[in-house]
Amino acid sequence: MQITILGGGGFLGRKLAARLAHDGALGGEAVTGLTLFDLQEPPAPSAPFPVRCLGGDVADPVQVAKAIPPGTRVVVHLAAVVSAQAEADFDLGLKVNLHGTLAVIQACRTLAAPPRVVFTSSVASFGGGQEARLEDDARQIPGNSYGAEKAAAELLLQDASRRGFLDAVNIRLPTVIIRPGRPNKAASSFVSAILREPLLGLSTDLPVPEDFAVWICSPRRAIDWFLHAMTMDTAPLGLDRGINPPGRSATVGLMLSALESVAGPEARALVRHAPDPGIQAIVEGWPASFTAERARRLLGFSEQESLEEIIQGFIEDDLAATRAERGL
Amino acid sequence: MQITILGGGGFLGRKLAARLAHDGALGGEAVTGLTLFDLQEPPAPSAPFPVRCLGGDVADPVQVAKAIPPGTRVVVHLAAVVSAQAEADFDLGLKVNLHGTLAVIQACRTLAAPPRVVFTSSVASFGGGQEARLEDDARQIPGNSYGAEKAAAELLLQDASRRGFLDAVNIRLPTVIIRPGRPNKAASSFVSAILREPLLGLSTDLPVPEDFAVWICSPRRAIDWFLHAMTMDTAPLGLDRGINPPGRSATVGLMLSALESVAGPEARALVRHAPDPGIQAIVEGWPASFTAERARRLLGFSEQESLEEIIQGFIEDDLAATRAERGL
């Protein structure tokens, strides 16, 4: 099975590539080749199959076509400009998040058989805010450009699926915690930072109140969802290719309590209250909870771990590498 | 007030231009100039203000920028590739319906003050079919490329409004009957044809059963809605720029009865039953009814006429011109 990961150099792309390299197979079938594509040429994991690493622009149809060669069975499209960056640079967000997806559609369309496309949409494509508990048929009324671009891209991938150009599964990812590495330009970057930085012994700012709730998932679970979406039967989806996966709704206060229970009160004490109206204006529109019934019951997406397990997972999977990367 | 109509050579564009030329004013303010833009240079109505007529490609940002000169206060964006045509030619539909809207956004963004943009989206952007009676918060799950492109364009215009590039009102038009002229490539073309052709003394085919229901509006009401949307207060819309206007749900059988009551049984007898699975496959997904509460109560969009009034309106406004155009 020939697989391509667009955004293969990012946090989740690298984890997915490493998992495929480790497993050597997907859905009981051997992986025969993996292409990793990102703005900068991504690192290749050592794998029992050939790995091609390409650097390029996801909005350039020629480069994307090279990243999705004939015979590609699965494309995981993670390439994106994140929320705060898409808000700061409208043209860049539109280019990567919308035109990039159009380039993916055009590339898939030229293949002899329509590939599975796993696309990461986002909780940020919804409105509703703190009070919301969104049903599976909730409308996407995004309050930020990133969410609007993701929702528009979903519609186009859904239509391309109906036309038989490809076979899309659009996963509206919760805020993924704990992201390794450094803070990034996502408005939700703080949700990881308030757990990661204290685990590194560093202080960090909390830009929202402690009773602020976030719809979250772990990197481990996100990867499980991708692997499931890469081979699942899409017939039960019908026209509707959008999936709200079973994340977890948690307040910042609960996250900090879990941090304290795993790493002690000294870790929690490293989190400083520093309200940031700019960040808050973006994230307060995002819904804090989903019912996610369809993903759970009909589609077999796995449940979220506890907050303590999520923190423990970061310590096991990413803490040492993050320390090394940041020279700590 | 400087106004631009994109798609100004089409059926509704010409009617809107004629109405503005007749009134000379909009919302109590004098119209100071009108630009009509279409694939072919549209005809200019005789008007008490200058009318510029431009032929060009709505997907070409340079040409669209020329059509939306500095000082433009209102843009009515009607330019589209219709449903059956967008289904037959994916690239053309995407180009005009999606990239055309992106060109409009980029042109509006360069103006000193954000113009009002009235955009025609469509009932075809929804699913649900014959059994549906859609609430105002219904999700758009389009079953055709035209609807997907319109829904994606709505999201982008909504985001552009939030960013202050423009001030959009996205009207999801029902199937407009009775269209003058000839049958066109819209899958819904028959809904007009079964009334228009008999009024011209011509026979026509009915591709769906008589109990097939359609969500319709008259051209007169569509123009009233545009005029309202061109000057209405958009503050009550908030983030949500999509409007389901108060159309009317009617079965084909009811339309034919209204035809009979206006034009006699000999008119109805000109309609032949000729099931067409291709047409039916597209239109049977469109919802047959909406509650349209927000448009009615909160936003002041006017109610639909009766079927008899709609037929009478066509006889008064368009029958003679249609006869002349078709050499009848």
XYZ file of C-alpha atoms in Angstrom:
656
model
C 0.000 0.000 0.000
C 1.415 3.350 -1.165
C 0.815 6.222 1.285
C 1.424 9.989 1.172
C 1.464 12.328 4.148
C 1.143 16.018 3.235
C 2.426 18.023 6.166
C 4.616 15.012 6.914
C 7.165 17.185 8.695
C 4.737 18.493 11.276
C 4.099 17.205 14.758
C 1.323 14.760 13.861
C 2.769 13.937 10.434
C 6.052 12.791 11.964
C 4.256 10.707 14.580
C 2.091 9.059 11.927
C 5.119 8.347 9.720
C 6.970 6.833 12.681
C 3.985 4.642 13.499
C 3.668 3.395 9.913
C 7.419 2.737 9.835
C 7.107 0.784 13.076
C 4.063 -1.225 12.016
C 5.175 -1.777 8.401
C 1.544 -2.414 7.556
C -1.869 -0.760 7.593
C -5.181 -2.544 7.906
C -3.454 -5.915 7.531
C -1.737 -4.909 4.299
C 2.000 -4.213 3.909
C 2.984 -0.595 3.321
C 4.998 -0.577 0.094
C 6.048 3.053 0.056
C 5.611 6.320 1.944
C 5.954 9.865 0.616
C 6.407 12.645 3.160
C 5.793 16.155 1.846
C 6.182 19.421 3.700
C 7.386 22.978 3.178
C 10.850 21.827 4.205
C 11.862 18.278 3.276
C 10.742 16.184 6.266
C 13.053 13.730 8.069
C 12.644 10.092 6.979
C 11.943 7.512 9.665
C 13.827 4.254 9.297
C 11.254 1.943 7.795
C 10.896 -1.512 6.219
C 9.647 0.187 3.023
C 11.011 3.020 0.797
C 10.390 6.537 2.129
C 10.492 9.545 -0.214
C 10.874 12.949 1.397
C 9.898 16.047 -0.573
C 10.000 19.738 0.237
C 7.498 21.951 -1.580
C 4.450 24.164 -1.631
C 1.134 22.390 -1.057
C -0.650 25.102 -3.036
C 1.412 24.280 -6.153
C -0.496 21.635 -8.168
C 2.682 20.414 -9.898
C 4.524 19.776 -6.644
C 1.489 18.167 -5.039
C 1.048 15.872 -8.028
C 4.650 14.721 -7.539
C 3.869 13.966 -3.902
C 0.868 11.816 -4.881
C 2.339 9.447 -7.488
C 0.358 6.884 -9.504
C -0.653 3.972 -7.302
C -1.145 6.078 -4.161
C -3.869 4.445 -2.093
C -4.019 6.771 0.923
C -3.303 10.501 1.254
C -3.227 12.036 4.719
C -3.582 15.786 4.239
C -2.321 17.539 7.353
C -0.647 20.510 5.640
C -2.077 23.734 7.046
C -1.447 27.257 8.189
C -2.620 27.318 11.799
C -5.287 29.517 13.335
C -3.489 32.611 14.629
C -1.226 32.653 11.571
C -4.167 32.386 9.146
C -5.782 35.222 11.066
C -2.633 37.357 10.828
C -1.954 36.598 7.139
C -5.205 36.136 5.220
C -3.556 35.429 1.867
C -1.224 32.785 3.249
C -4.063 31.001 5.057
C -6.234 31.022 1.951
C -3.365 29.780 -0.176
C -2.380 26.844 1.991
C -5.672 25.875 3.592
C -7.963 26.345 0.578
C -5.833 26.291 -2.583
C -3.661 23.547 -1.088
C -6.739 21.359 -0.724
C -7.801 22.156 -4.287
C -4.360 21.016 -5.461
C -4.811 17.767 -3.537
C -8.190 17.194 -5.201
C -6.755 17.802 -8.658
C -3.813 15.459 -7.998
C -6.033 12.663 -6.664
C -8.365 13.027 -9.614
C -5.637 12.006 -12.049
C -5.013 8.660 -10.285
C -6.444 5.510 -11.832
C -8.291 4.611 -8.602
C -9.672 7.202 -6.163
C -7.422 7.248 -3.076
C -8.624 7.522 0.489
C -7.971 11.093 1.691
C -7.846 11.712 5.419
C -8.174 15.451 5.954
C -7.748 17.258 9.249
C -10.424 19.862 9.708
C -10.826 21.504 13.085
C -13.016 22.336 16.043
C -12.190 25.927 14.995
C -14.558 25.525 12.041
C -17.466 25.683 14.492
C -18.880 28.472 16.589
C -20.915 28.142 19.754
C -18.322 28.924 22.356
C -18.137 27.840 25.977
C -21.826 27.018 26.351
C -22.001 24.772 23.291
C -22.435 21.007 23.246
C -22.653 20.408 19.534
C -24.635 17.606 17.958
C -23.306 15.798 14.903
C -25.537 17.820 12.575
C -24.320 21.196 13.917
C -23.602 23.846 11.300
C -20.094 25.203 10.894
C -20.214 28.978 11.462
C -16.521 29.706 11.890
C -15.389 32.810 13.722
C -11.866 32.735 12.272
C -10.331 32.445 8.801
C -8.613 29.143 9.556
C -11.955 27.571 10.451
C -13.671 29.071 7.393
C -10.956 27.722 5.103
C -11.134 24.292 6.727
C -14.937 24.177 6.439
C -14.782 25.247 2.775
C -12.092 22.629 2.096
C -14.324 20.000 3.714
C -17.162 20.871 1.331
C -14.867 20.547 -1.669
C -13.425 17.216 -0.507
C -16.938 15.969 0.201
C -18.030 16.877 -3.308
C -14.884 15.313 -4.787
C -15.796 12.116 -2.904
C -19.321 12.155 -4.291
C -17.867 12.563 -7.779
C -15.484 9.627 -7.247
C -12.264 11.655 -7.528
C -11.209 10.496 -4.065
C -12.717 9.069 -0.888
C -12.482 11.632 1.904
C -12.750 11.380 5.664
C -12.759 14.882 7.170
C -11.812 14.698 10.845
C -12.544 17.882 12.821
C -9.650 17.548 15.232
C -10.023 18.862 18.763
C -7.180 20.919 20.196
C -4.366 18.361 20.388
C -2.492 18.301 23.691
C 0.293 18.013 24.617
C 2.144 19.282 21.539
C 5.902 18.710 21.823
C 8.550 21.235 20.864
C 7.997 24.971 21.167
C 4.907 27.164 21.354
C 3.546 27.759 17.815
C 1.260 30.299 16.139
C -1.972 28.422 16.820
C -4.260 30.443 19.059
C -4.635 27.256 21.060
C -0.893 26.905 21.595
C -1.289 27.780 25.283
C -3.397 24.677 25.960
C -0.322 22.543 25.393
C 2.096 25.093 26.834
C 0.478 25.184 30.283
C 1.250 21.464 30.631
C 4.428 21.077 28.558
C 6.402 24.050 29.852
C 5.994 23.139 33.544
C 6.997 19.544 32.725
C 10.178 21.074 31.263
C 10.620 23.122 34.453
C 9.698 26.352 32.650
C 7.138 28.974 33.563
C 4.359 29.832 31.105
C 1.402 32.160 30.664
C -2.260 31.212 30.884
C -4.175 33.699 28.672
C -7.697 32.556 29.715
C -9.449 31.964 33.055
C -9.171 28.558 34.756
C -12.837 27.753 34.151
C -12.279 28.062 30.394
C -13.200 24.739 28.751
C -11.497 23.252 25.699
C -12.376 20.305 23.448
C -9.163 18.304 23.421
C -7.578 15.054 22.275
C -4.188 13.433 22.755
C -1.606 12.938 19.987
C -1.845 9.175 20.616
C -5.566 9.235 20.015
C -5.254 11.529 16.968
C -2.862 9.023 15.391
C -5.241 6.155 16.238
C -8.052 8.095 14.548
C -5.939 8.723 11.442
C -5.034 5.024 11.172
C -8.710 4.118 11.571
C -9.775 6.704 8.981
C -7.113 5.509 6.521
C -8.778 2.098 6.153
C -12.329 2.352 7.549
C -15.368 1.518 5.442
C -16.642 4.891 4.204
C -20.004 3.582 2.966
C -21.778 4.450 6.262
C -20.671 8.084 5.828
C -22.854 8.636 2.779
C -22.576 12.184 1.469
C -21.549 13.536 4.857
C -17.770 13.163 5.119
C -17.365 15.322 8.234
C -16.583 13.563 11.506
C -16.584 15.037 14.993
C -14.356 12.521 16.802
C -14.771 11.671 20.483
C -12.491 14.200 22.134
C -12.792 15.314 25.736
C -14.166 18.542 27.179
C -11.937 19.819 29.963
C -11.454 23.107 31.753
C -7.999 24.588 32.080
C -8.410 24.165 35.846
C -8.930 20.402 35.433
C -5.864 20.198 33.217
C -3.785 21.992 35.846
C -5.108 19.662 38.557
C -4.081 16.674 36.439
C -0.662 18.291 35.987
C -0.396 18.680 39.749
C -1.372 15.051 40.352
C 1.229 13.808 37.835
C 4.077 16.301 38.408
C 3.372 17.944 41.759
C 2.324 21.406 42.961
C 5.676 22.911 41.923
C 4.797 22.145 38.292
C 1.415 23.832 38.588
C 2.989 26.848 40.262
C 4.904 27.553 37.031
C 1.663 28.583 35.282
C 1.075 32.348 35.543
C -2.283 34.005 34.934
C -1.749 36.488 32.099
C -5.049 37.294 30.338
C -4.597 37.852 26.572
C -7.678 39.369 24.893
C -6.334 38.600 21.384
C -5.966 34.873 22.048
C -9.198 34.769 24.006
C -11.128 36.457 21.181
C -10.221 33.584 18.854
C -10.572 30.599 21.165
C -13.682 31.701 23.064
C -15.760 31.145 19.921
C -14.721 27.506 19.617
C -17.195 25.028 21.033
C -16.101 23.371 24.253
C -18.003 20.114 23.745
C -19.436 17.768 21.111
C -21.725 14.759 21.472
C -19.640 12.852 18.842
C -22.228 10.063 18.714
C -21.745 9.217 15.048
C -17.984 8.813 15.381
C -18.364 6.650 18.498
C -21.311 4.426 17.716
C -21.520 4.217 13.953
C -17.940 4.721 12.850
C -15.853 3.095 15.560
C -13.536 5.973 16.476
C -11.806 5.241 19.790
C -12.463 7.088 23.057
C -10.210 9.669 24.613
C -7.883 8.926 27.520
C -8.023 10.681 30.895
C -6.095 13.925 31.408
C -3.578 12.119 33.601
C -3.010 9.509 30.864
C -2.546 12.280 28.300
C 0.134 13.925 30.450
C 1.770 10.556 31.092
C 1.718 9.859 27.339
C 3.607 13.094 26.681
C 6.204 12.219 29.313
C 6.701 8.784 27.727
C 6.614 9.821 24.057
C 7.862 13.386 23.759
C 9.423 14.885 26.871
C 13.007 13.742 26.240
C 12.922 14.773 22.567
C 11.444 18.153 23.473
C 14.183 18.715 26.067
C 16.824 17.810 23.496
C 15.275 19.963 20.755
C 15.175 22.976 23.044
C 18.583 22.371 24.577
C 17.221 21.953 28.097
C -24.462 55.293 -4.759
C -22.213 53.292 -7.070
C -23.456 49.742 -7.782
C -21.999 46.724 -9.618
C -23.950 43.700 -10.823
C -21.773 40.680 -11.650
C -23.805 38.425 -13.895
C -25.589 41.571 -15.011
C -26.483 40.016 -18.351
C -28.412 37.129 -16.834
C -32.117 36.850 -16.227
C -32.136 38.281 -12.707
C -29.248 40.669 -13.364
C -31.119 42.334 -16.223
C -34.276 42.608 -14.153
C -32.378 44.153 -11.250
C -30.602 46.612 -13.559
C -33.922 47.606 -15.139
C -35.445 48.158 -11.718
C -32.547 50.333 -10.548
C -32.737 52.288 -13.821
C -36.457 52.797 -13.273
C -36.170 53.801 -9.622
C -32.999 55.902 -10.022
C -32.406 55.406 -6.301
C -31.831 52.742 -3.703
C -32.740 52.991 -0.026
C -33.610 56.687 -0.465
C -30.248 57.530 -2.009
C -29.654 58.385 -5.683
C -27.821 55.789 -7.750
C -24.801 57.587 -9.244
C -23.485 54.801 -11.436
C -24.068 51.179 -12.383
C -21.559 48.647 -13.735
C -22.933 45.551 -15.423
C -20.445 42.708 -15.870
C -21.007 39.381 -17.571
C -19.271 36.899 -19.840
C -20.663 38.800 -22.795
C -21.063 42.571 -22.445
C -24.592 42.981 -21.045
C -27.167 45.333 -22.587
C -27.467 48.722 -20.835
C -30.883 49.805 -19.628
C -31.724 53.453 -20.253
C -31.154 55.043 -16.875
C -30.906 58.449 -15.167
C -27.301 57.582 -14.193
C -24.224 56.367 -16.145
C -24.207 52.648 -16.932
C -20.925 50.859 -17.755
C -21.205 47.484 -19.465
C -18.243 45.113 -19.365
C -17.688 41.658 -20.819
C -15.195 39.436 -18.989
C -14.327 36.438 -16.891
C -15.481 36.580 -13.272
C -12.642 34.256 -12.288
C -10.043 36.762 -13.539
C -9.093 39.057 -10.629
C -7.954 41.849 -12.956
C -11.236 41.967 -14.849
C -13.284 41.720 -11.668
C -11.297 44.572 -10.120
C -12.217 46.713 -13.151
C -15.857 45.849 -12.610
C -15.702 46.964 -8.965
C -14.120 50.430 -9.223
C -13.147 52.642 -6.260
C -16.241 54.065 -4.608
C -18.414 50.993 -5.248
C -20.914 50.730 -2.415
C -22.897 47.650 -3.421
C -21.874 44.546 -5.391
C -24.549 42.073 -6.419
C -22.752 38.843 -7.284
C -25.042 36.720 -9.452
C -22.395 35.316 -11.804
C -22.533 31.521 -11.738
C -22.345 28.299 -13.656
C -25.674 26.614 -13.017
C -26.317 23.222 -11.472
C -26.422 20.743 -14.349
C -23.565 22.555 -16.091
C -21.368 22.528 -12.961
C -22.147 18.837 -12.655
C -21.165 18.199 -16.288
C -18.005 20.348 -16.202
C -16.357 20.219 -12.773
C -13.484 22.561 -13.658
C -15.748 25.236 -15.106
C -18.056 25.149 -12.078
C -15.139 25.401 -9.682
C -13.615 28.231 -11.674
C -16.690 30.414 -11.877
C -18.509 29.521 -8.669
C -15.523 29.310 -6.321
C -12.600 31.185 -7.895
C -15.003 33.844 -9.174
C -16.105 34.526 -5.610
C -12.476 34.646 -4.454
C -11.821 37.277 -7.139
C -14.781 39.297 -5.847
C -13.413 39.131 -2.302
C -9.960 40.287 -3.422
C -11.448 43.169 -5.449
C -13.685 44.340 -2.595
C -10.784 44.186 -0.180
C -8.896 46.894 -2.083
C -11.739 49.420 -1.758
C -11.421 52.172 0.835
C -14.741 51.195 2.470
C -16.084 47.626 2.574
C -18.966 47.350 0.093
C -22.174 45.456 0.663
C -22.031 42.205 -1.299
C -25.290 40.459 -2.082
C -24.442 36.902 -3.101
C -26.867 34.376 -4.517
C -26.349 30.996 -2.972
C -28.913 28.289 -3.558
C -31.363 25.762 -2.180
C -29.106 23.294 -4.027
C -26.464 23.791 -1.321
C -28.693 21.778 1.041
C -29.655 18.144 1.151
C -32.691 16.624 2.782
C -34.882 16.006 -0.228
C -38.645 15.793 -0.488
C -39.275 15.056 3.190
C -37.217 17.975 4.496
C -38.508 21.103 6.177
C -35.255 22.800 7.045
C -34.768 25.057 10.041
C -32.577 28.129 9.783
C -29.665 26.363 11.456
C -29.706 23.423 9.021
C -26.320 22.251 7.789
C -25.470 22.457 4.114
C -24.645 18.937 2.872
C -24.813 19.491 -0.868
C -25.404 16.579 -3.202
C -24.096 18.391 -6.286
C -20.979 20.372 -7.191
C -22.890 23.611 -7.766
C -24.265 23.478 -4.231
C -20.867 22.577 -2.759
C -19.219 25.501 -4.549
C -21.973 27.882 -3.424
C -21.714 26.716 0.194
C -17.911 27.070 0.134
C -18.243 30.544 -1.400
C -20.682 31.480 1.371
C -18.125 30.502 4.017
C -15.450 32.623 2.352
C -17.742 35.652 1.994
C -18.823 35.228 5.609
C -15.223 35.239 6.747
C -14.432 38.229 4.522
C -17.327 40.045 6.230
C -15.998 39.223 9.672
C -12.600 40.557 8.611
C -14.153 43.800 7.320
C -13.193 43.284 3.659
C -16.847 43.504 2.637
C -20.317 43.137 4.137
C -22.007 40.041 2.706
C -25.606 38.905 2.569
C -25.748 35.346 1.211
C -29.247 34.600 -0.065
C -29.956 30.899 -0.697
C -32.332 31.415 -3.587
C -35.162 28.941 -4.107
C -35.777 27.704 -7.640
C -36.885 30.867 -9.413
C -40.001 30.494 -11.549
C -40.987 31.441 -14.173
C -37.686 32.038 -15.960
C -38.195 33.811 -19.313
C -36.412 32.863 -22.535
C -35.366 29.313 -23.297
C -34.703 26.244 -21.175
C -31.185 26.420 -19.678
C -28.692 23.958 -18.201
C -29.979 24.205 -14.632
C -31.335 20.861 -13.456
C -34.349 22.834 -12.263
C -35.004 24.302 -15.716
C -38.118 22.148 -16.090
C -39.845 23.857 -13.160
C -40.102 27.026 -15.241
C -40.550 25.183 -18.535
C -43.729 23.355 -17.475
C -45.388 26.757 -16.973
C -43.631 28.944 -19.564
C -43.773 26.629 -22.559
C -47.557 26.035 -22.335
C -48.081 29.819 -21.955
C -46.191 30.123 -25.269
C -48.432 27.436 -26.769
C -45.601 24.883 -26.781
C -45.477 21.371 -25.380
C -42.864 20.457 -22.772
C -41.592 17.498 -20.745
C -42.106 16.937 -17.041
C -39.139 14.814 -15.827
C -40.495 14.197 -12.286
C -43.826 12.946 -10.850
C -46.634 15.441 -10.179
C -46.329 15.042 -6.413
C -42.712 16.228 -6.586
C -42.376 19.339 -4.386
C -40.057 22.272 -5.085
C -39.006 25.270 -2.983
C -39.725 28.191 -5.305
C -39.832 31.964 -5.544
C -40.877 34.428 -8.219
C -38.490 36.718 -10.108
C -40.401 39.695 -8.683
C -39.800 38.510 -5.154
C -36.146 37.640 -5.852
C -35.593 41.234 -7.025
C -37.390 42.573 -3.951
C -35.091 40.453 -1.778
C -31.989 41.718 -3.588
C -33.072 45.338 -3.141
C -33.739 44.684 0.544
C -30.392 42.908 0.981
C -28.546 45.745 -0.790
C -29.419 48.232 1.947
C -30.597 46.266 5.000
C -28.926 46.610 8.381
C -26.555 43.639 8.580
C -25.837 43.982 12.306
C -28.590 41.473 13.265
C -26.887 38.866 11.061
C -23.827 38.635 13.273
C -21.329 36.072 11.981
C -24.027 34.129 10.153
C -24.410 35.721 6.727
C -26.558 32.957 5.224
C -30.243 33.648 4.685
C -32.969 31.192 3.765
C -35.555 33.576 2.307
C -39.305 32.923 2.534
C -39.962 31.000 -0.654
C -42.923 28.709 -1.190
C -43.105 24.915 -1.198
C -45.267 23.679 -4.050
C -45.765 20.381 -5.837
C -45.565 20.235 -9.594
C -49.228 19.179 -9.535
C -50.182 22.402 -7.719
C -48.197 24.434 -10.235
C -50.036 22.741 -13.105
C -53.389 23.386 -11.415
C -52.470 27.060 -11.097
C -51.501 27.045 -14.779
C -54.873 25.541 -15.624
C -56.731 28.132 -13.561
C -54.862 31.003 -15.260
C -54.517 29.669 -18.835
C -57.070 26.860 -19.152
C -56.920 23.058 -19.489
C -55.444 23.303 -23.007
C -52.317 24.870 -21.475
C -51.959 22.089 -18.911
C -52.464 19.485 -21.624
C -49.206 20.643 -23.254
C -47.203 19.163 -20.360
C -46.090 15.597 -21.118
C -44.900 13.146 -18.492
C -41.360 12.122 -19.459
C -39.413 10.799 -16.445
C -35.695 11.753 -16.587
C -33.562 9.895 -14.018
C -30.581 12.224 -14.578
C -32.524 15.374 -13.740
C -34.386 13.638 -10.934
C -31.125 12.423 -9.343
C -29.987 16.033 -8.936
C -33.200 17.734 -7.889
C -34.569 15.023 -5.598
C -31.826 15.819 -3.081
C -32.842 19.451 -2.766
C -35.029 20.231 0.211
C -38.639 20.993 -0.652
C -39.320 23.316 2.281
C -37.689 25.722 4.734
C -39.086 27.400 7.839
C -37.340 30.691 6.877
C -38.199 32.229 10.255
C -35.079 34.376 10.544
C -35.569 35.977 7.128
C -39.247 36.667 7.821
C -39.306 37.817 11.425
C -35.852 39.191 12.159
C -34.662 40.399 8.797
C -37.786 41.654 7.046
C -37.620 39.672 3.805
C -40.967 39.801 2.036
C -43.346 36.862 1.606
C -43.916 34.914 -1.544
C -46.903 35.425 -3.834
C -49.422 32.709 -4.721
C -48.748 30.402 -7.673
C -51.470 32.176 -9.690
C -49.847 35.548 -8.987
C -46.476 34.165 -10.036
C -47.907 32.981 -13.356
C -49.728 36.286 -13.817
C -46.479 38.133 -13.076
C -44.716 36.231 -15.857
C -47.511 37.045 -18.313
C -47.261 40.746 -17.417
C -43.464 41.051 -17.221
C -41.927 38.506 -19.560
C -44.298 36.705 -21.926
C -44.138 39.207 -24.783
C -40.346 39.522 -24.619
C -39.964 35.741 -24.512
C -42.224 35.379 -27.565
C -40.163 37.971 -29.412
C -36.820 36.455 -28.367
C -37.875 33.034 -29.562
C -39.554 34.276 -32.721
C -42.958 32.960 -31.731
